[in-house]
Amino acid sequence: VTDERTAVRALLRRIRIAFKRAAYSGPRRHRWQHPDRVVSSLGLRGEDRVADLGAGGGYFTFRLARAVDPSGVVYAVDTDREMVSALAEDAARNGLRNVVPIEARPEESCLPEPVDLVFLANTYHHIPDPRDYFARLARRLRPGGRIAVVEARPTGLHRVFGHATPPGEIRSGLARAGYRLSADLDFLPRQSFMIFRLHDDRPGEGAGC
Ligand SMILES: C[S@@+](CC[C@H](N)C(=O)[O-])C[C@H]1O[C@@H](n2cnc3c(N)ncnc32)[C@H](O)[C@@H]1O
């Protein structure tokens, strides 16, 4: 009976993970997401340390991990423990030793060291209080560190379900947290894509949770 219960639990876990992955990406995401162009626009360098904040099923995590050297690192940060453990399994299966899964708290990234880039795809609308969150996150950035936000524009179903943020609201949220807009990329048909830097660049110091 115990073995059967364990097998059922494992099966349910696999179903939940597959469901969440499908919900986060939907069918044929590559057609509108242009993931390779998004990643190349970030201009990553080999040894960069990157945080994929709200990594979900790892759609961008693994592309980011391939864009930096094995000596670089991609922290796959998420509040969903099950997805964090699934990401760890996928990274091991694909031999990506520079992916480090991190279980975060809603109000805290829990990054173990300051990073060069914090990347968010379709996660901004989940952040409870962006002004406070990103002001705190400034301590987790290395000098010259950036925050890149890819976020659905509030149109169609995204507007109905609220899984979107108007670009102006992202700009003002980040401005209030101490950042300035450094690039506004407009090649994504469904999402805004902006990169921010700190007004007042100072070395990061925060680590852990
Ligand atoms: C819509 S999914 C996007 C996943 C992935 N970035 C993608 O583009 O496919 C949003 C993810 O953010 C995570 N999340 C929600 N609130 C969070 C927070 N405060 N910190 C980190 N991750 C969070 C959710 O658990 C979920 O995995």
PDB file of C-alpha atoms and ligand atoms in Angstrom, residues 24-25 29 33 52-60 77-80 83 104-109 119-123 125-128 133, ligand 1:
ATOM      1  CA  TYR A  24       3.040  29.283 -18.122  1.00  0.00           C
ATOM      2  CA  SER A  25       3.972  28.808 -21.769  1.00  0.00           C
ATOM      3  CA  ARG A  29       5.246  30.082 -27.299  1.00  0.00           C
ATOM      4  CA  GLN A  33       8.291  34.893 -27.361  1.00  0.00           C
ATOM      5  CA  ASP A  52      15.824  34.191 -13.300  1.00  0.00           C
ATOM      6  CA  LEU A  53      13.251  35.508 -10.833  1.00  0.00           C
ATOM      7  CA  GLY A  54      10.028  33.520 -11.092  1.00  0.00           C
ATOM      8  CA  ALA A  55      11.759  30.834 -13.152  1.00  0.00           C
ATOM      9  CA  GLY A  56       8.624  28.630 -13.319  1.00  0.00           C
ATOM     10  CA  GLY A  57       9.240  25.687 -15.650  1.00  0.00           C
ATOM     11  CA  GLY A  58      12.639  27.053 -16.689  1.00  0.00           C
ATOM     12  CA  TYR A  59      11.634  28.357 -20.117  1.00  0.00           C
ATOM     13  CA  PHE A  60      14.278  31.075 -19.898  1.00  0.00           C
ATOM     14  CA  VAL A  77      14.471  31.570  -8.210  1.00  0.00           C
ATOM     15  CA  ASP A  78      10.856  30.713  -7.460  1.00  0.00           C
ATOM     16  CA  THR A  79       8.478  30.629  -4.524  1.00  0.00           C
ATOM     17  CA  ASP A  80       6.951  27.362  -5.756  1.00  0.00           C
ATOM     18  CA  MET A  83       8.811  23.841  -9.453  1.00  0.00           C
ATOM     19  CA  ALA A 104      12.358  32.285  -2.512  1.00  0.00           C
ATOM     20  CA  ARG A 105       9.820  33.953  -0.258  1.00  0.00           C
ATOM     21  CA  PRO A 106       7.179  36.180  -1.850  1.00  0.00           C
ATOM     22  CA  GLU A 107       8.768  39.340  -0.468  1.00  0.00           C
ATOM     23  CA  GLU A 108      12.426  38.227  -0.707  1.00  0.00           C
ATOM     24  CA  SER A 109      14.510  36.714  -3.528  1.00  0.00           C
ATOM     25  CA  PHE A 119      15.611  38.710 -15.231  1.00  0.00           C
ATOM     26  CA  LEU A 120      11.831  38.479 -14.839  1.00  0.00           C
ATOM     27  CA  ALA A 121       9.547  36.994 -17.507  1.00  0.00           C
ATOM     28  CA  ASN A 122       5.818  37.219 -16.815  1.00  0.00           C
ATOM     29  CA  THR A 123       6.546  37.505 -13.110  1.00  0.00           C
ATOM     30  CA  HIS A 125       2.587  41.069 -11.693  1.00  0.00           C
ATOM     31  CA  HIS A 126       3.258  38.493  -8.959  1.00  0.00           C
ATOM     32  CA  ILE A 127       5.531  40.810  -6.964  1.00  0.00           C
ATOM     33  CA  PRO A 128       3.474  41.958  -3.969  1.00  0.00           C
ATOM     34  CA  TYR A 133      10.726  44.573  -3.369  1.00  0.00           C
TER      35      TYR A 133
HETATM   36  C1  LIG B   1       3.722  33.052 -15.018  1.00  0.00           C
HETATM   37  S1  LIG B   1       5.037  32.160 -14.272  1.00  0.00           S
HETATM   38  C2  LIG B   1       6.395  32.606 -15.363  1.00  0.00           C
HETATM   39  C3  LIG B   1       7.439  31.530 -15.404  1.00  0.00           C
HETATM   40  C4  LIG B   1       8.633  31.816 -16.328  1.00  0.00           C
HETATM   41  N1  LIG B   1       9.340  33.022 -15.995  1.00  0.00           N
HETATM   42  C5  LIG B   1       8.202  31.846 -17.772  1.00  0.00           C
HETATM   43  O1  LIG B   1       8.345  32.897 -18.422  1.00  0.00           O
HETATM   44  O2  LIG B   1       7.737  30.808 -18.273  1.00  0.00           O
HETATM   45  C6  LIG B   1       5.392  33.111 -12.805  1.00  0.00           C
HETATM   46  C7  LIG B   1       6.295  32.386 -11.815  1.00  0.00           C
HETATM   47  O3  LIG B   1       6.627  33.303 -10.768  1.00  0.00           O
HETATM   48  C8  LIG B   1       6.631  32.607  -9.546  1.00  0.00           C
HETATM   49  N2  LIG B   1       6.482  33.613  -8.470  1.00  0.00           N
HETATM   50  C9  LIG B   1       5.353  34.202  -8.008  1.00  0.00           C
HETATM   51  N3  LIG B   1       5.641  35.100  -7.045  1.00  0.00           N
HETATM   52  C10 LIG B   1       6.994  35.086  -6.901  1.00  0.00           C
HETATM   53  C11 LIG B   1       7.905  35.808  -6.067  1.00  0.00           C
HETATM   54  N4  LIG B   1       7.484  36.717  -5.200  1.00  0.00           N
HETATM   55  N5  LIG B   1       9.220  35.541  -6.178  1.00  0.00           N
HETATM   56  C12 LIG B   1       9.671  34.608  -7.069  1.00  0.00           C
HETATM   57  N6  LIG B   1       8.853  33.902  -7.881  1.00  0.00           N
HETATM   58  C13 LIG B   1       7.535  34.143  -7.804  1.00  0.00           C
HETATM   59  C14 LIG B   1       5.473  31.630  -9.677  1.00  0.00           C
HETATM   60  O4  LIG B   1       5.582  30.573  -8.760  1.00  0.00           O
HETATM   61  C15 LIG B   1       5.634  31.197 -11.138  1.00  0.00           C
HETATM   62  O5  LIG B   1       6.490  30.090 -11.250  1.00  0.00           O
END
